[in-house]
PDB file of C-alpha atoms in Angstrom:
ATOM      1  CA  UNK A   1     -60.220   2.137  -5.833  1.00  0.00           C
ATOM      2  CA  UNK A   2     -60.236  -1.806  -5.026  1.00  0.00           C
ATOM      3  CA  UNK A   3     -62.643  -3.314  -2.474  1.00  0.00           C
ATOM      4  CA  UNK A   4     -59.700  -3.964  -0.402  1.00  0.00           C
ATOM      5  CA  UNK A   5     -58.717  -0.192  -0.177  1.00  0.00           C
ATOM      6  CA  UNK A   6     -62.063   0.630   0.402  1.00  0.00           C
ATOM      7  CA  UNK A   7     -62.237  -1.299   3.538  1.00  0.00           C
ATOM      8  CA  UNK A   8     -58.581  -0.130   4.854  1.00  0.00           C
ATOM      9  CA  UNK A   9     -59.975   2.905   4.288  1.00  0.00           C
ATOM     10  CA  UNK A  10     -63.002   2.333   6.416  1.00  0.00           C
ATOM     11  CA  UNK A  11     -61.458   0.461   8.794  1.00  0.00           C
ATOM     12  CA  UNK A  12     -58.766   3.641   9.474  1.00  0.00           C
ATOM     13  CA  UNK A  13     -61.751   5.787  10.201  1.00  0.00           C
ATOM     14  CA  UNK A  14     -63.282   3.605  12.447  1.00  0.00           C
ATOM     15  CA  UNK A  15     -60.485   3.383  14.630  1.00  0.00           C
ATOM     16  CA  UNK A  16     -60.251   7.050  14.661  1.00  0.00           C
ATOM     17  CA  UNK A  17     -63.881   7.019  15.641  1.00  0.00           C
ATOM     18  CA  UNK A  18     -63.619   4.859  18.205  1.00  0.00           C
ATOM     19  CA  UNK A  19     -59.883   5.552  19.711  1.00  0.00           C
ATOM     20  CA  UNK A  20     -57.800   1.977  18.688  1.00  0.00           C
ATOM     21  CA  UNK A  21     -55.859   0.682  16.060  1.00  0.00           C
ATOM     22  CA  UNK A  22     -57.259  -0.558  12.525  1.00  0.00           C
ATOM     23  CA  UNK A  23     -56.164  -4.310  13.291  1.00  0.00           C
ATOM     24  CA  UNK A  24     -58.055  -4.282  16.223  1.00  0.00           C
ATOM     25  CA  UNK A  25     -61.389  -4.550  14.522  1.00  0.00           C
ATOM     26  CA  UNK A  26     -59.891  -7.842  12.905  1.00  0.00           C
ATOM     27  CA  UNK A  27     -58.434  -9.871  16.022  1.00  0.00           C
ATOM     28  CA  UNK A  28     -60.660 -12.776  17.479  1.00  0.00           C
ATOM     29  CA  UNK A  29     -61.019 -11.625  21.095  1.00  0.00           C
ATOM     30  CA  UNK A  30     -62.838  -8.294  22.514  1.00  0.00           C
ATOM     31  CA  UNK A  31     -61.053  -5.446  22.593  1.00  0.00           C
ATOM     32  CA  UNK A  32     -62.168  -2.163  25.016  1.00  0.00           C
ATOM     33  CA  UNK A  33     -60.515   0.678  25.148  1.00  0.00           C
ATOM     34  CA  UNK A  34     -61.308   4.427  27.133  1.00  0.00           C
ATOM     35  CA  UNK A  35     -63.705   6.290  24.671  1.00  0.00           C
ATOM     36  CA  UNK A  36     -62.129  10.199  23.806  1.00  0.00           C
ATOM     37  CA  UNK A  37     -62.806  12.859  21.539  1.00  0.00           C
ATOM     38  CA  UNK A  38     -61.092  13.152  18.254  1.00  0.00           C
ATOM     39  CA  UNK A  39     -61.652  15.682  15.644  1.00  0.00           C
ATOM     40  CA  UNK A  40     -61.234  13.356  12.978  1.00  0.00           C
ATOM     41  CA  UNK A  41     -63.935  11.120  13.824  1.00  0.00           C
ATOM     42  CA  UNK A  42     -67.143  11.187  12.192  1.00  0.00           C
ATOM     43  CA  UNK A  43     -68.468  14.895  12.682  1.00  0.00           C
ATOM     44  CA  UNK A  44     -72.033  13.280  13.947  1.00  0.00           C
ATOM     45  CA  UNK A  45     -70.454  11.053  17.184  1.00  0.00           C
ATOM     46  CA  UNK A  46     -70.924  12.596  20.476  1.00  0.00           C
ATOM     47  CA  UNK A  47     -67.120  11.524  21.808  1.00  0.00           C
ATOM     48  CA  UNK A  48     -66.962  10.409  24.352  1.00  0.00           C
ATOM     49  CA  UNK A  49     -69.326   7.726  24.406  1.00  0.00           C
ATOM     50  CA  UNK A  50     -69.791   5.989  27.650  1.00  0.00           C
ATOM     51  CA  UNK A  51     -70.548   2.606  25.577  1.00  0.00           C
ATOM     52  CA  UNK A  52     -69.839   1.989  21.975  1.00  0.00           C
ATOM     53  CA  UNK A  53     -69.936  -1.685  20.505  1.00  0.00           C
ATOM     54  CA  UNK A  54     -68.728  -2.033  16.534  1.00  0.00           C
ATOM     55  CA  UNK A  55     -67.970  -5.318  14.812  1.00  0.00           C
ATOM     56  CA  UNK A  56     -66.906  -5.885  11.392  1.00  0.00           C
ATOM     57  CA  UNK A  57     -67.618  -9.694  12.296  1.00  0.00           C
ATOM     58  CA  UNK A  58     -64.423 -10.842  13.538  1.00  0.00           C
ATOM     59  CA  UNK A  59     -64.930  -9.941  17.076  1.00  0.00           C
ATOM     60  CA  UNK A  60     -66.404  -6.647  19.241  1.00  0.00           C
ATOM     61  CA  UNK A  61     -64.783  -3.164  19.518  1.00  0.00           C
ATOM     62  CA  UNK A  62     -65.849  -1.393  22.709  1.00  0.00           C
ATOM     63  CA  UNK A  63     -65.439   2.221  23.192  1.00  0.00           C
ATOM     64  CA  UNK A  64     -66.277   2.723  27.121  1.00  0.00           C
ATOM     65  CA  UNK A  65     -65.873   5.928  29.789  1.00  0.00           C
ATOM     66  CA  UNK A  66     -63.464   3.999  32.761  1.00  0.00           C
ATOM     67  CA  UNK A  67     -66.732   3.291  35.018  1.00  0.00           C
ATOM     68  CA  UNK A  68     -67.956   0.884  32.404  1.00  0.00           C
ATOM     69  CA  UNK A  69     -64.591  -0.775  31.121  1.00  0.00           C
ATOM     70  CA  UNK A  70     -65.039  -4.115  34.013  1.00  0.00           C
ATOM     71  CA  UNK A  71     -68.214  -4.183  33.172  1.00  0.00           C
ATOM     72  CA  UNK A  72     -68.821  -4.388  29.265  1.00  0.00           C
ATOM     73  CA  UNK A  73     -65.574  -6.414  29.267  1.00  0.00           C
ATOM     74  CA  UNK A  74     -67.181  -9.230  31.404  1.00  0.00           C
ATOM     75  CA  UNK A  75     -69.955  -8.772  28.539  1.00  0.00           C
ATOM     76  CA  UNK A  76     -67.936  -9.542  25.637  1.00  0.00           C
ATOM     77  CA  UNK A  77     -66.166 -12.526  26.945  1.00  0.00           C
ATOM     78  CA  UNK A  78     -69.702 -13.689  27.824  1.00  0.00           C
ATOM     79  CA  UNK A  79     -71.469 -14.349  24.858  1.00  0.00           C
ATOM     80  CA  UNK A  80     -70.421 -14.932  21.221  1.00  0.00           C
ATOM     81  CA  UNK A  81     -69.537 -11.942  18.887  1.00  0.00           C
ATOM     82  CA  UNK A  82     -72.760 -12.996  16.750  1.00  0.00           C
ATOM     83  CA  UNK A  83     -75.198 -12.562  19.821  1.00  0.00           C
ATOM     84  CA  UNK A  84     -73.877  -9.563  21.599  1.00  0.00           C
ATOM     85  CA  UNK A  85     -76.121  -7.687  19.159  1.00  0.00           C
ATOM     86  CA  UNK A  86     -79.216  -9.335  19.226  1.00  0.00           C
ATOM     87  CA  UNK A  87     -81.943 -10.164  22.472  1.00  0.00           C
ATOM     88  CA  UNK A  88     -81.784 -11.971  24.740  1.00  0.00           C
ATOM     89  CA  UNK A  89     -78.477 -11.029  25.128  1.00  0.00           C
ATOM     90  CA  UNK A  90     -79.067  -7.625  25.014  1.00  0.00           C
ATOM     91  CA  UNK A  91     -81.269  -7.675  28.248  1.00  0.00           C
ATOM     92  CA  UNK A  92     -78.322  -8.444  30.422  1.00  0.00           C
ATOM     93  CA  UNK A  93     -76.839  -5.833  28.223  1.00  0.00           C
ATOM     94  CA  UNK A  94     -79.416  -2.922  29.527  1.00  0.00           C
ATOM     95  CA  UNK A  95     -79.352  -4.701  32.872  1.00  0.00           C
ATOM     96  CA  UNK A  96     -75.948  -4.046  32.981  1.00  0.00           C
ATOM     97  CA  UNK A  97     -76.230  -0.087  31.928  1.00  0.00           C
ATOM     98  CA  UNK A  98     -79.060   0.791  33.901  1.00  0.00           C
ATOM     99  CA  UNK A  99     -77.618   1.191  37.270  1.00  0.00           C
ATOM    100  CA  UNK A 100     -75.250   3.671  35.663  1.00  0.00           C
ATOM    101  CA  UNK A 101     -78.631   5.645  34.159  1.00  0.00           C
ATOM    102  CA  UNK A 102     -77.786   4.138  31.149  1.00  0.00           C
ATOM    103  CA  UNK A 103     -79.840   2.877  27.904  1.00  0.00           C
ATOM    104  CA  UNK A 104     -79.609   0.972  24.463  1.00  0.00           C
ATOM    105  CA  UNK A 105     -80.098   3.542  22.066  1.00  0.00           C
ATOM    106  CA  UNK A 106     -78.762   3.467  18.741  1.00  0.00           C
ATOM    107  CA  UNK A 107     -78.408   0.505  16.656  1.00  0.00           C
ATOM    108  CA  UNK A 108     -77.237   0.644  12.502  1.00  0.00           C
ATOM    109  CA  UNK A 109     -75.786  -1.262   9.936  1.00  0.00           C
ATOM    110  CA  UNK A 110     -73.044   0.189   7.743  1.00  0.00           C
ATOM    111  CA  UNK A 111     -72.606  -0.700   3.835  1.00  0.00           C
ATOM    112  CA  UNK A 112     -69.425  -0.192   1.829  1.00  0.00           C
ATOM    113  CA  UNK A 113     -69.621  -0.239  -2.046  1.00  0.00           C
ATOM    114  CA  UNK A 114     -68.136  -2.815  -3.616  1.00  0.00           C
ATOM    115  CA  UNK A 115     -66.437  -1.588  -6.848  1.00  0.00           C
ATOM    116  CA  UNK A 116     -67.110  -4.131  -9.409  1.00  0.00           C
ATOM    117  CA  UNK A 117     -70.699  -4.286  -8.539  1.00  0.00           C
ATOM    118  CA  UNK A 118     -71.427  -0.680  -8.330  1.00  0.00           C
ATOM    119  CA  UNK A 119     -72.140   1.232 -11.530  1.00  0.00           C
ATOM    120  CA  UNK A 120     -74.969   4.011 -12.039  1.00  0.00           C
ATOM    121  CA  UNK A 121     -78.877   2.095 -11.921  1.00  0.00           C
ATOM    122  CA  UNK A 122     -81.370   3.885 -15.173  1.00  0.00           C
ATOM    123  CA  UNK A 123     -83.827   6.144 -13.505  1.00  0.00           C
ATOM    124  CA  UNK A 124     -87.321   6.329 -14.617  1.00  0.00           C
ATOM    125  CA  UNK A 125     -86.991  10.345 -14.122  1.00  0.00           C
ATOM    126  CA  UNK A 126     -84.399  12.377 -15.272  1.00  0.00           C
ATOM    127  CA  UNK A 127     -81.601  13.331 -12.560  1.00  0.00           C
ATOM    128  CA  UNK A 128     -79.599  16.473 -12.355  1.00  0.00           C
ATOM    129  CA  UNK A 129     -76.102  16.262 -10.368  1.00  0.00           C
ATOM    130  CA  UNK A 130     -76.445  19.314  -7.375  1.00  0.00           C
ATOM    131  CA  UNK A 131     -73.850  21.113  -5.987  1.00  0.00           C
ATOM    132  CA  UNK A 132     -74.067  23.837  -2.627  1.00  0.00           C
ATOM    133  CA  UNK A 133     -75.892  26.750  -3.507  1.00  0.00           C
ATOM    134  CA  UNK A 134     -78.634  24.481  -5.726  1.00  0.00           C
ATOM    135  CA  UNK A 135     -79.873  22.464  -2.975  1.00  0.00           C
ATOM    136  CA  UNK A 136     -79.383  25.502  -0.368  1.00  0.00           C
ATOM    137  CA  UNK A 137     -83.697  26.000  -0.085  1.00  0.00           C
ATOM    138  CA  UNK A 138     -84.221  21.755   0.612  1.00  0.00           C
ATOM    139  CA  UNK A 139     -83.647  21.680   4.125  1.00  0.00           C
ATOM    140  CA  UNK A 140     -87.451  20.525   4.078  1.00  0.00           C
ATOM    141  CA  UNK A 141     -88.503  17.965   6.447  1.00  0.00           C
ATOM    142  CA  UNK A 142     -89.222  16.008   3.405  1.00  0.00           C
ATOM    143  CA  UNK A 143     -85.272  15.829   2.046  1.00  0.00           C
ATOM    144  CA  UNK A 144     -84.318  15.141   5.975  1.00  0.00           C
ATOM    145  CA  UNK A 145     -82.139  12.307   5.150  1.00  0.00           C
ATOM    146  CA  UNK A 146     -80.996  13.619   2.251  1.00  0.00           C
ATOM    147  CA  UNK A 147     -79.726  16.440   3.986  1.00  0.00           C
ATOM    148  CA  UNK A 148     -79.005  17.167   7.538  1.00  0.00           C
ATOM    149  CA  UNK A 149     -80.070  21.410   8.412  1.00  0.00           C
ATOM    150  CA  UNK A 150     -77.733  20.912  11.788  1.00  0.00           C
ATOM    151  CA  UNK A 151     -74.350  20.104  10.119  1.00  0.00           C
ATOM    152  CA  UNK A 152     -75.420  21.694   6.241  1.00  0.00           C
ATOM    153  CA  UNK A 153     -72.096  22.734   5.877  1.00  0.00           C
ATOM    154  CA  UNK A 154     -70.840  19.036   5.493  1.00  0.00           C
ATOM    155  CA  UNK A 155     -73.387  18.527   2.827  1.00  0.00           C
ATOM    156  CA  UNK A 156     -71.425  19.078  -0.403  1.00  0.00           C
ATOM    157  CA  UNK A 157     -72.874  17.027  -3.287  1.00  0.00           C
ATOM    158  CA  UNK A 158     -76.467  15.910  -4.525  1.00  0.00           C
ATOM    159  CA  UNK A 159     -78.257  13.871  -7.284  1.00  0.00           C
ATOM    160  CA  UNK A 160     -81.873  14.976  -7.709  1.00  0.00           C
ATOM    161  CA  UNK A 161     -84.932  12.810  -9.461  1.00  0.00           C
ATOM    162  CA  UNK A 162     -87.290  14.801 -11.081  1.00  0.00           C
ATOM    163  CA  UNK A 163     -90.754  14.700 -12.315  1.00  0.00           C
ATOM    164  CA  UNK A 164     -90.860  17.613 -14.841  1.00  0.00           C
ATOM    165  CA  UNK A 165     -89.622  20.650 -12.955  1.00  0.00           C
ATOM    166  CA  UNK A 166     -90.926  18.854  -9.755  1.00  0.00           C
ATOM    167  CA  UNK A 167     -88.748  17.509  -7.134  1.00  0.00           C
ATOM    168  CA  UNK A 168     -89.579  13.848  -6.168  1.00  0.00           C
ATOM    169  CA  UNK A 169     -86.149  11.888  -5.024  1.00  0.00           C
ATOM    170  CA  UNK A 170     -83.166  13.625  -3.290  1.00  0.00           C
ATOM    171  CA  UNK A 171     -79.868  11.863  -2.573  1.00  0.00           C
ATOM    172  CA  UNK A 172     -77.571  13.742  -0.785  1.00  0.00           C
ATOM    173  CA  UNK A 173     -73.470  13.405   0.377  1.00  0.00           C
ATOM    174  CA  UNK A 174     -72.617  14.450   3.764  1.00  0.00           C
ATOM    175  CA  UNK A 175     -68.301  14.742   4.160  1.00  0.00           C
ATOM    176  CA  UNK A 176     -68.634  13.246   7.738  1.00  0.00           C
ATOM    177  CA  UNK A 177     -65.102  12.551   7.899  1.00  0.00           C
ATOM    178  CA  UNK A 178     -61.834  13.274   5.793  1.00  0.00           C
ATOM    179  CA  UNK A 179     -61.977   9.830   3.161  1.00  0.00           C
ATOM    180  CA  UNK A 180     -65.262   9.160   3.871  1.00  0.00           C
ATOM    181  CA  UNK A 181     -68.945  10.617   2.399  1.00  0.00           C
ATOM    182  CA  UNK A 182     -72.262   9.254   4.010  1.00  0.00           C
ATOM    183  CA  UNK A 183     -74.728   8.534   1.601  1.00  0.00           C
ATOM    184  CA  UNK A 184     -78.788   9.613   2.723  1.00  0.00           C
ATOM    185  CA  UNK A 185     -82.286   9.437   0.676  1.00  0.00           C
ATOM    186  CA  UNK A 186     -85.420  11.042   0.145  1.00  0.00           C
ATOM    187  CA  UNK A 187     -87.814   9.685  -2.269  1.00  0.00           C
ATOM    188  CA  UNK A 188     -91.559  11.502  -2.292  1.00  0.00           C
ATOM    189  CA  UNK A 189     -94.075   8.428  -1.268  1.00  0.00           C
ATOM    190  CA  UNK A 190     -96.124   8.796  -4.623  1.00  0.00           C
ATOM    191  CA  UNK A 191     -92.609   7.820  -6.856  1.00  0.00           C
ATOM    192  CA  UNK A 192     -91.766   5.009  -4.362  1.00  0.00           C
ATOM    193  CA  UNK A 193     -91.016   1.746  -5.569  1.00  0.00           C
ATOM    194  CA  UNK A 194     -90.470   2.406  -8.572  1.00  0.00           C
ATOM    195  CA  UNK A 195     -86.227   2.271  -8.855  1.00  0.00           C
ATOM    196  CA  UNK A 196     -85.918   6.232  -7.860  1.00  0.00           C
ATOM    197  CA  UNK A 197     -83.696   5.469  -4.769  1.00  0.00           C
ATOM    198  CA  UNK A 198     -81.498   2.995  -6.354  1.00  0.00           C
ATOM    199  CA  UNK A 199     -80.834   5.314  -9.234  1.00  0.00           C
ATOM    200  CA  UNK A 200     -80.024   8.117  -7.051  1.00  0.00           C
ATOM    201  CA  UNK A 201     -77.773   6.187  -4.632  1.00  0.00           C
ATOM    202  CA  UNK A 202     -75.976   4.451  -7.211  1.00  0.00           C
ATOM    203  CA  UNK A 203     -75.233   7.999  -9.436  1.00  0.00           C
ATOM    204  CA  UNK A 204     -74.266   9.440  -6.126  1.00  0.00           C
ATOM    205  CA  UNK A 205     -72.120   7.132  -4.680  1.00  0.00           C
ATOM    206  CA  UNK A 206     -70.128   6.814  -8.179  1.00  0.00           C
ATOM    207  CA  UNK A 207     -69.289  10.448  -8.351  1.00  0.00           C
ATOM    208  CA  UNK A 208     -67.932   9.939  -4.894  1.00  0.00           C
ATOM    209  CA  UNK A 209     -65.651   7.268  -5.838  1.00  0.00           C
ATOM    210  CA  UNK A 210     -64.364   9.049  -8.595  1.00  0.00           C
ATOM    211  CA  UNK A 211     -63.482  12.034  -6.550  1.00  0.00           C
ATOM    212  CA  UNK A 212     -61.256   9.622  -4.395  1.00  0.00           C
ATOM    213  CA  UNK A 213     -63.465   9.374  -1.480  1.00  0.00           C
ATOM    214  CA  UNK A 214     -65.266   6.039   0.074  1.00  0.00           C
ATOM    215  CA  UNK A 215     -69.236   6.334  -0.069  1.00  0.00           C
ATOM    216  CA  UNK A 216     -70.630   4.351   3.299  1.00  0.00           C
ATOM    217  CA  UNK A 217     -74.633   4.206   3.953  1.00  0.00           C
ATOM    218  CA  UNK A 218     -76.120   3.401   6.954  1.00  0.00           C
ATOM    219  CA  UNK A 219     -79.385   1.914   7.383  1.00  0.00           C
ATOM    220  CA  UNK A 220     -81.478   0.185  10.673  1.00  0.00           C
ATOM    221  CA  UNK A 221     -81.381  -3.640  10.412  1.00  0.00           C
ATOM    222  CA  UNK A 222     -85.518  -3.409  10.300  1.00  0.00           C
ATOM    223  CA  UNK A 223     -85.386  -0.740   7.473  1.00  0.00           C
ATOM    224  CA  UNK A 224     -85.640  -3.523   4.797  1.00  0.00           C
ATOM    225  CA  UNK A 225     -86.452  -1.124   1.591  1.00  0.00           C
ATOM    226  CA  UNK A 226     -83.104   0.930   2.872  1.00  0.00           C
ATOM    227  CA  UNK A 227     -81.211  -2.023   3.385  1.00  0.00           C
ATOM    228  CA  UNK A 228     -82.524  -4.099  -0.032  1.00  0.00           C
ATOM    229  CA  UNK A 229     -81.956  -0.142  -1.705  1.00  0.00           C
ATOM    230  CA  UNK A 230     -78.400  -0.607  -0.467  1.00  0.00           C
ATOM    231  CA  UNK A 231     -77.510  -4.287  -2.145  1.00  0.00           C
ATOM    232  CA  UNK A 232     -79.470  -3.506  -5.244  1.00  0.00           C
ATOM    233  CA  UNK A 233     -76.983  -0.121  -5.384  1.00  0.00           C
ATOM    234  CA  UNK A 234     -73.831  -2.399  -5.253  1.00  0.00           C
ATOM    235  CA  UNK A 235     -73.069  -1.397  -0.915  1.00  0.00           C
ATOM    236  CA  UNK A 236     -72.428  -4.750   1.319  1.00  0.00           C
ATOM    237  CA  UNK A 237     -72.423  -5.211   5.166  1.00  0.00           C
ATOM    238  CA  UNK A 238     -69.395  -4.019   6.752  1.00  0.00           C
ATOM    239  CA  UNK A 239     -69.801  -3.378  10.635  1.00  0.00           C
ATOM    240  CA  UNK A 240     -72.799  -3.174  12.741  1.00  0.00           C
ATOM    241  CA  UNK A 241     -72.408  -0.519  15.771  1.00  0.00           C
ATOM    242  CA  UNK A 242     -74.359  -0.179  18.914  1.00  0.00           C
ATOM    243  CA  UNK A 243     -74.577   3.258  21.321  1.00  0.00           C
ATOM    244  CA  UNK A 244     -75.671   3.192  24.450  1.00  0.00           C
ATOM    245  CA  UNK A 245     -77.161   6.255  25.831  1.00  0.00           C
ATOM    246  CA  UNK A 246     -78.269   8.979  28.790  1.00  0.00           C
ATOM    247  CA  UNK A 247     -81.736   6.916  29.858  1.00  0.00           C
ATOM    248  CA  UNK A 248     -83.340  10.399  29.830  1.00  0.00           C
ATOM    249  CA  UNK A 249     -82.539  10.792  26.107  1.00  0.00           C
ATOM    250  CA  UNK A 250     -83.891   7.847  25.177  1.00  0.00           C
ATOM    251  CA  UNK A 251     -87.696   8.526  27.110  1.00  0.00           C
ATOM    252  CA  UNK A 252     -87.512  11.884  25.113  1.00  0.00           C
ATOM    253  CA  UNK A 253     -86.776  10.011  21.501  1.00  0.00           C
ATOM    254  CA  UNK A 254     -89.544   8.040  21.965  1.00  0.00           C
ATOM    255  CA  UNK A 255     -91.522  10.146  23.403  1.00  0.00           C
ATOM    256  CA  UNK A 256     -90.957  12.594  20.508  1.00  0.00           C
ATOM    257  CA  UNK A 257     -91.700   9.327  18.180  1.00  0.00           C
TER     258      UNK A 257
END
């Protein structure tokens, strides 16, 4: 698979996500269009969103409920593509949401692989490739972005560090959408920093590749060790996305936090 099929691929599945067409992600003005629900978008959205921003750099994709179209519109053609996700801009952004009980919730960065980069790192622990029922009894708290218990059907491949008989890095697949496998990580804090994530990640997303499917990995912009594990595995920046959310979720995240 060539980079460039990797990123029709992933640009396909973001317009199913977010309800446009793929060459909409690369024109050079905002595009908004009424968020709906599609059962080929990724399995974890909520759809409909009642704001959705994604960029693969070229300009903003909103996904909006009708109240909120004017609105996020007059956003866009505001400010430059570059600063619509980043402060200040983003104040006038939750200015904008709150009278509609609105909040900034989510923010992530995507990776793609890019093939001729990607290739399995040496691990400094032997790894054993896991299919469903092996890693049925890890739904731990420990392996929770490795594996996801709400949606462990979707969870159908694993590559697993270990220390002796002892579990210590988990790397799981979750089939989020038809073409397209998210890639998550676990590594125990005692075996950190020691090349246990990139090994994993890199073994992982290699058997997905060769089973035809796109590996993607999604990390915070702060999360620097995800985001440096991601370029040492071979993954680039592809699109950024921004949710906006029910204010009353977001005092319960971080009040749970």
């Amino acid at each position: 698979m060539t980079e460039k099929e990797i990123l029709e691929i992933a640009l396909r599945q973001s317009a199913i996500d977010c309800g446009c067409e793929p060459e909409d992600f690369l024109r050079h003005e905002p595009v908004v269009v009424r968020s709906r629900a599609d059962e080929r978008a990724r399995k974890y959205l909520p759809l409909p969103f009642e704001c959705d921003l994604v960029s693969y750099g070229n300009n903003v994709v909103a996904q909006v409920s009708e109240r909120l179209r004017a609105p996020v519109e007059h956003f866009l053609r505001t400010y430059p593509v570059s600063h619509c996700f980043e402060t200040p801009h983003l104040h006038v952004l939750e200015e904008l949401l709150r009278p509609f009980g609105l909040r900034v919730c989510f923010q992530a960065e995507y990776f793609l692989p890019e093939p001729d980069l990607l290739h399995p790192l040496p691990s400094p622990y032997p790894t054993r490739l896991l299919t469903p029922p092996a890693f049925d009894a890890l739904y731990t708290p420990e392996w929770s972005n490795a594996l996801c218990k709400d949606r462990r059907q979707l969870d159908l491949l694993a590559v697993g560090a270990y220390d002796g008989e002892t579990l210590i890095g988990l790397a799981g697949a979750s089939a989020d959408c038809e073409q397209m496998w998210q890639i998550g990580v676990d590594v125990l804090p005692a075996y950190r920093r020691r090349g246990v994530a990139s090994a994993l990640v890199s073994r992982l997303a290699c058997e997905i590749l060769a089973r035809g499917i796109v590996p993607f990995y999604c990390a915070a912009w702060c999360n620097l060790p995800s985001v440096r594990n991601a370029i040492r595995c071979g993954f680039r920046p592809a699109w950024v996305e921004l949710t906006a959310r029910e204010a009353s979720l977001v005092e319960r995240l971080n009040a749970a936090n």
